[in-house]
Amino acid sequence: MPFNDRFNRRLMLALSTVVQAGGMVLLAVLPLNFGSALGYIVAIGIGGGFGAQHFFQIWSGELFPTKLRSTAQGLMFAVVRIGLGFWSFFVPIITATGFQTLAYILTAFIVISGVIGVVWGPKTEGLTLEEIEQEQGWAT
């Protein structure tokens, strides 16, 4: 993330999405063995280092007024964790049909997340929080 405020965040997110989706696809199309697992770990590790979670956390911190920021982030974390808990109930059912099915679904989630960020992510790189608040009309 040292490049966070110097480069186009949407472009970095797109690159990260491609790398992470490529890693997940390895588990979908190749037999599950040491090589495919290692390729997955390397790709997810590299792509995750500057991936969706980081940008969505930055954007959520920047795009809420200071007085609401911690409440909004707490609510978002709660929604995500509840959603993940709900999703976890279905993982055993999905893997019963084969691990590749789960890998394809997870690949789709990575791609959808990346598309959302690339299309609708704000262009706030290089701006201070004060400039963002002014732009959003929150400055007092």
PDB file of C-alpha atoms in Angstrom:
ATOM      1  CA  MET A   1       0.000   0.000   0.000  1.00  0.00           C
ATOM      2  CA  PRO A   2       2.911   2.482  -0.197  1.00  0.00           C
ATOM      3  CA  PHE A   3       1.590   3.451  -3.652  1.00  0.00           C
ATOM      4  CA  ASN A   4      -1.933   4.055  -2.365  1.00  0.00           C
ATOM      5  CA  ASP A   5      -2.007   7.820  -2.780  1.00  0.00           C
ATOM      6  CA  ARG A   6       0.304   8.023  -5.793  1.00  0.00           C
ATOM      7  CA  PHE A   7      -1.309   5.655  -8.291  1.00  0.00           C
ATOM      8  CA  ASN A   8      -4.774   5.020  -9.646  1.00  0.00           C
ATOM      9  CA  ARG A   9      -6.491   2.893  -6.998  1.00  0.00           C
ATOM     10  CA  ARG A  10      -9.016   1.494  -9.446  1.00  0.00           C
ATOM     11  CA  LEU A  11      -6.226   0.272 -11.711  1.00  0.00           C
ATOM     12  CA  MET A  12      -4.414  -1.350  -8.785  1.00  0.00           C
ATOM     13  CA  LEU A  13      -7.672  -2.986  -7.681  1.00  0.00           C
ATOM     14  CA  ALA A  14      -8.242  -4.308 -11.207  1.00  0.00           C
ATOM     15  CA  LEU A  15      -4.734  -5.782 -11.309  1.00  0.00           C
ATOM     16  CA  SER A  16      -5.201  -7.321  -7.882  1.00  0.00           C
ATOM     17  CA  THR A  17      -8.537  -8.809  -8.936  1.00  0.00           C
ATOM     18  CA  VAL A  18      -6.978 -10.433 -12.001  1.00  0.00           C
ATOM     19  CA  VAL A  19      -4.121 -11.914  -9.930  1.00  0.00           C
ATOM     20  CA  GLN A  20      -6.419 -13.214  -7.176  1.00  0.00           C
ATOM     21  CA  ALA A  21      -9.021 -14.579  -9.588  1.00  0.00           C
ATOM     22  CA  GLY A  22      -6.219 -16.301 -11.513  1.00  0.00           C
ATOM     23  CA  GLY A  23      -5.043 -17.929  -8.305  1.00  0.00           C
ATOM     24  CA  MET A  24      -8.537 -19.110  -7.435  1.00  0.00           C
ATOM     25  CA  VAL A  25      -9.111 -20.439 -10.957  1.00  0.00           C
ATOM     26  CA  LEU A  26      -6.076 -22.689 -10.463  1.00  0.00           C
ATOM     27  CA  LEU A  27      -8.056 -24.567  -7.821  1.00  0.00           C
ATOM     28  CA  ALA A  28     -11.049 -24.805 -10.127  1.00  0.00           C
ATOM     29  CA  VAL A  29      -9.357 -26.118 -13.263  1.00  0.00           C
ATOM     30  CA  LEU A  30      -6.339 -28.059 -11.987  1.00  0.00           C
ATOM     31  CA  PRO A  31      -6.281 -31.132  -9.787  1.00  0.00           C
ATOM     32  CA  LEU A  32      -5.857 -30.214  -6.136  1.00  0.00           C
ATOM     33  CA  ASN A  33      -2.201 -30.992  -5.430  1.00  0.00           C
ATOM     34  CA  PHE A  34       0.908 -29.274  -4.081  1.00  0.00           C
ATOM     35  CA  GLY A  35       1.577 -27.312  -7.287  1.00  0.00           C
ATOM     36  CA  SER A  36      -1.917 -25.896  -7.693  1.00  0.00           C
ATOM     37  CA  ALA A  37      -2.160 -25.120  -3.969  1.00  0.00           C
ATOM     38  CA  LEU A  38       1.216 -23.342  -4.042  1.00  0.00           C
ATOM     39  CA  GLY A  39       0.205 -21.347  -7.131  1.00  0.00           C
ATOM     40  CA  TYR A  40      -3.024 -20.355  -5.378  1.00  0.00           C
ATOM     41  CA  ILE A  41      -1.193 -19.273  -2.210  1.00  0.00           C
ATOM     42  CA  VAL A  42       1.351 -17.205  -4.141  1.00  0.00           C
ATOM     43  CA  ALA A  43      -1.269 -15.500  -6.329  1.00  0.00           C
ATOM     44  CA  ILE A  44      -3.644 -14.760  -3.452  1.00  0.00           C
ATOM     45  CA  GLY A  45      -0.746 -13.526  -1.339  1.00  0.00           C
ATOM     46  CA  ILE A  46       0.523 -11.168  -4.020  1.00  0.00           C
ATOM     47  CA  GLY A  47      -2.901  -9.958  -5.155  1.00  0.00           C
ATOM     48  CA  GLY A  48      -4.219  -9.706  -1.619  1.00  0.00           C
ATOM     49  CA  GLY A  49      -1.391  -7.417  -0.608  1.00  0.00           C
ATOM     50  CA  PHE A  50      -3.035  -4.600  -2.539  1.00  0.00           C
ATOM     51  CA  GLY A  51      -6.486  -6.066  -3.022  1.00  0.00           C
ATOM     52  CA  ALA A  52     -10.144  -5.368  -2.481  1.00  0.00           C
ATOM     53  CA  GLN A  53     -10.154  -5.526   1.304  1.00  0.00           C
ATOM     54  CA  HIS A  54      -7.533  -2.800   1.573  1.00  0.00           C
ATOM     55  CA  PHE A  55      -9.209  -0.465  -0.871  1.00  0.00           C
ATOM     56  CA  PHE A  56     -12.688  -0.990   0.534  1.00  0.00           C
ATOM     57  CA  GLN A  57     -11.344  -0.241   4.031  1.00  0.00           C
ATOM     58  CA  ILE A  58      -9.600   2.902   2.794  1.00  0.00           C
ATOM     59  CA  TRP A  59     -12.667   4.077   0.919  1.00  0.00           C
ATOM     60  CA  SER A  60     -14.994   3.376   3.837  1.00  0.00           C
ATOM     61  CA  GLY A  61     -12.708   5.360   6.115  1.00  0.00           C
ATOM     62  CA  GLU A  62     -12.520   8.261   3.704  1.00  0.00           C
ATOM     63  CA  LEU A  63     -16.119   8.423   2.586  1.00  0.00           C
ATOM     64  CA  PHE A  64     -17.913   8.672   5.911  1.00  0.00           C
ATOM     65  CA  PRO A  65     -17.993  11.917   7.865  1.00  0.00           C
ATOM     66  CA  THR A  66     -15.641  11.793  10.842  1.00  0.00           C
ATOM     67  CA  LYS A  67     -18.507  11.826  13.367  1.00  0.00           C
ATOM     68  CA  LEU A  68     -20.103   8.756  11.757  1.00  0.00           C
ATOM     69  CA  ARG A  69     -16.999   6.881  10.616  1.00  0.00           C
ATOM     70  CA  SER A  70     -16.533   4.389  13.468  1.00  0.00           C
ATOM     71  CA  THR A  71     -20.266   3.608  13.666  1.00  0.00           C
ATOM     72  CA  ALA A  72     -20.510   3.105   9.902  1.00  0.00           C
ATOM     73  CA  GLN A  73     -17.417   0.893   9.797  1.00  0.00           C
ATOM     74  CA  GLY A  74     -18.645  -1.146  12.757  1.00  0.00           C
ATOM     75  CA  LEU A  75     -21.990  -1.667  11.035  1.00  0.00           C
ATOM     76  CA  MET A  76     -20.257  -2.710   7.804  1.00  0.00           C
ATOM     77  CA  PHE A  77     -18.005  -5.172   9.647  1.00  0.00           C
ATOM     78  CA  ALA A  78     -21.078  -6.626  11.367  1.00  0.00           C
ATOM     79  CA  VAL A  79     -22.945  -7.043   8.076  1.00  0.00           C
ATOM     80  CA  VAL A  80     -19.916  -8.674   6.428  1.00  0.00           C
ATOM     81  CA  ARG A  81     -19.337 -11.064   9.329  1.00  0.00           C
ATOM     82  CA  ILE A  82     -23.005 -12.039   9.529  1.00  0.00           C
ATOM     83  CA  GLY A  83     -23.012 -12.580   5.750  1.00  0.00           C
ATOM     84  CA  LEU A  84     -19.883 -14.703   6.025  1.00  0.00           C
ATOM     85  CA  GLY A  85     -21.455 -16.744   8.813  1.00  0.00           C
ATOM     86  CA  PHE A  86     -24.562 -17.287   6.692  1.00  0.00           C
ATOM     87  CA  TRP A  87     -22.422 -18.257   3.671  1.00  0.00           C
ATOM     88  CA  SER A  88     -20.466 -20.724   5.829  1.00  0.00           C
ATOM     89  CA  PHE A  89     -23.588 -22.812   6.347  1.00  0.00           C
ATOM     90  CA  PHE A  90     -23.656 -23.545   2.607  1.00  0.00           C
ATOM     91  CA  VAL A  91     -19.975 -24.358   2.069  1.00  0.00           C
ATOM     92  CA  PRO A  92     -20.317 -28.041   3.118  1.00  0.00           C
ATOM     93  CA  ILE A  93     -23.297 -28.466   0.811  1.00  0.00           C
ATOM     94  CA  ILE A  94     -21.426 -26.895  -2.110  1.00  0.00           C
ATOM     95  CA  THR A  95     -18.239 -28.895  -1.541  1.00  0.00           C
ATOM     96  CA  ALA A  96     -20.290 -32.089  -1.486  1.00  0.00           C
ATOM     97  CA  THR A  97     -20.794 -31.516  -5.227  1.00  0.00           C
ATOM     98  CA  GLY A  98     -17.040 -31.127  -5.709  1.00  0.00           C
ATOM     99  CA  PHE A  99     -14.370 -28.691  -4.659  1.00  0.00           C
ATOM    100  CA  GLN A 100     -14.222 -27.151  -8.134  1.00  0.00           C
ATOM    101  CA  THR A 101     -17.774 -25.838  -7.731  1.00  0.00           C
ATOM    102  CA  LEU A 102     -16.741 -23.923  -4.628  1.00  0.00           C
ATOM    103  CA  ALA A 103     -13.610 -22.613  -6.368  1.00  0.00           C
ATOM    104  CA  TYR A 104     -15.686 -21.291  -9.287  1.00  0.00           C
ATOM    105  CA  ILE A 105     -18.137 -19.587  -6.910  1.00  0.00           C
ATOM    106  CA  LEU A 106     -15.279 -17.983  -4.966  1.00  0.00           C
ATOM    107  CA  THR A 107     -13.704 -16.857  -8.246  1.00  0.00           C
ATOM    108  CA  ALA A 108     -17.003 -15.221  -9.164  1.00  0.00           C
ATOM    109  CA  PHE A 109     -17.082 -13.434  -5.795  1.00  0.00           C
ATOM    110  CA  ILE A 110     -13.565 -12.101  -6.362  1.00  0.00           C
ATOM    111  CA  VAL A 111     -14.471 -10.868  -9.856  1.00  0.00           C
ATOM    112  CA  ILE A 112     -17.750  -9.286  -8.702  1.00  0.00           C
ATOM    113  CA  SER A 113     -15.991  -7.523  -5.839  1.00  0.00           C
ATOM    114  CA  GLY A 114     -13.299  -6.244  -8.195  1.00  0.00           C
ATOM    115  CA  VAL A 115     -15.824  -4.999 -10.742  1.00  0.00           C
ATOM    116  CA  ILE A 116     -17.775  -3.157  -8.031  1.00  0.00           C
ATOM    117  CA  GLY A 117     -14.616  -1.439  -6.823  1.00  0.00           C
ATOM    118  CA  VAL A 118     -13.280  -0.630 -10.279  1.00  0.00           C
ATOM    119  CA  VAL A 119     -16.587   0.764 -11.533  1.00  0.00           C
ATOM    120  CA  TRP A 120     -17.872   2.544  -8.412  1.00  0.00           C
ATOM    121  CA  GLY A 121     -14.779   3.105  -6.273  1.00  0.00           C
ATOM    122  CA  PRO A 122     -14.164   6.780  -5.592  1.00  0.00           C
ATOM    123  CA  LYS A 123     -11.254   8.688  -7.066  1.00  0.00           C
ATOM    124  CA  THR A 124      -9.748   9.936  -3.819  1.00  0.00           C
ATOM    125  CA  GLU A 125      -6.066   9.107  -4.287  1.00  0.00           C
ATOM    126  CA  GLY A 126      -3.862  12.041  -3.412  1.00  0.00           C
ATOM    127  CA  LEU A 127      -6.604  13.907  -1.544  1.00  0.00           C
ATOM    128  CA  THR A 128      -6.473  14.698   2.165  1.00  0.00           C
ATOM    129  CA  LEU A 129      -9.414  13.803   4.405  1.00  0.00           C
ATOM    130  CA  GLU A 130     -10.199  17.508   4.617  1.00  0.00           C
ATOM    131  CA  GLU A 131     -10.334  17.767   0.820  1.00  0.00           C
ATOM    132  CA  ILE A 132     -12.587  14.707   0.616  1.00  0.00           C
ATOM    133  CA  GLU A 133     -14.902  16.136   3.293  1.00  0.00           C
ATOM    134  CA  GLN A 134     -15.023  19.428   1.380  1.00  0.00           C
ATOM    135  CA  GLU A 135     -15.777  17.581  -1.867  1.00  0.00           C
ATOM    136  CA  GLN A 136     -18.552  15.592  -0.187  1.00  0.00           C
ATOM    137  CA  GLY A 137     -20.008  18.724   1.406  1.00  0.00           C
ATOM    138  CA  TRP A 138     -19.271  17.637   5.003  1.00  0.00           C
ATOM    139  CA  ALA A 139     -16.751  20.361   5.866  1.00  0.00           C
ATOM    140  CA  THR A 140     -17.905  22.698   8.582  1.00  0.00           C
TER     141      THR A 140
END
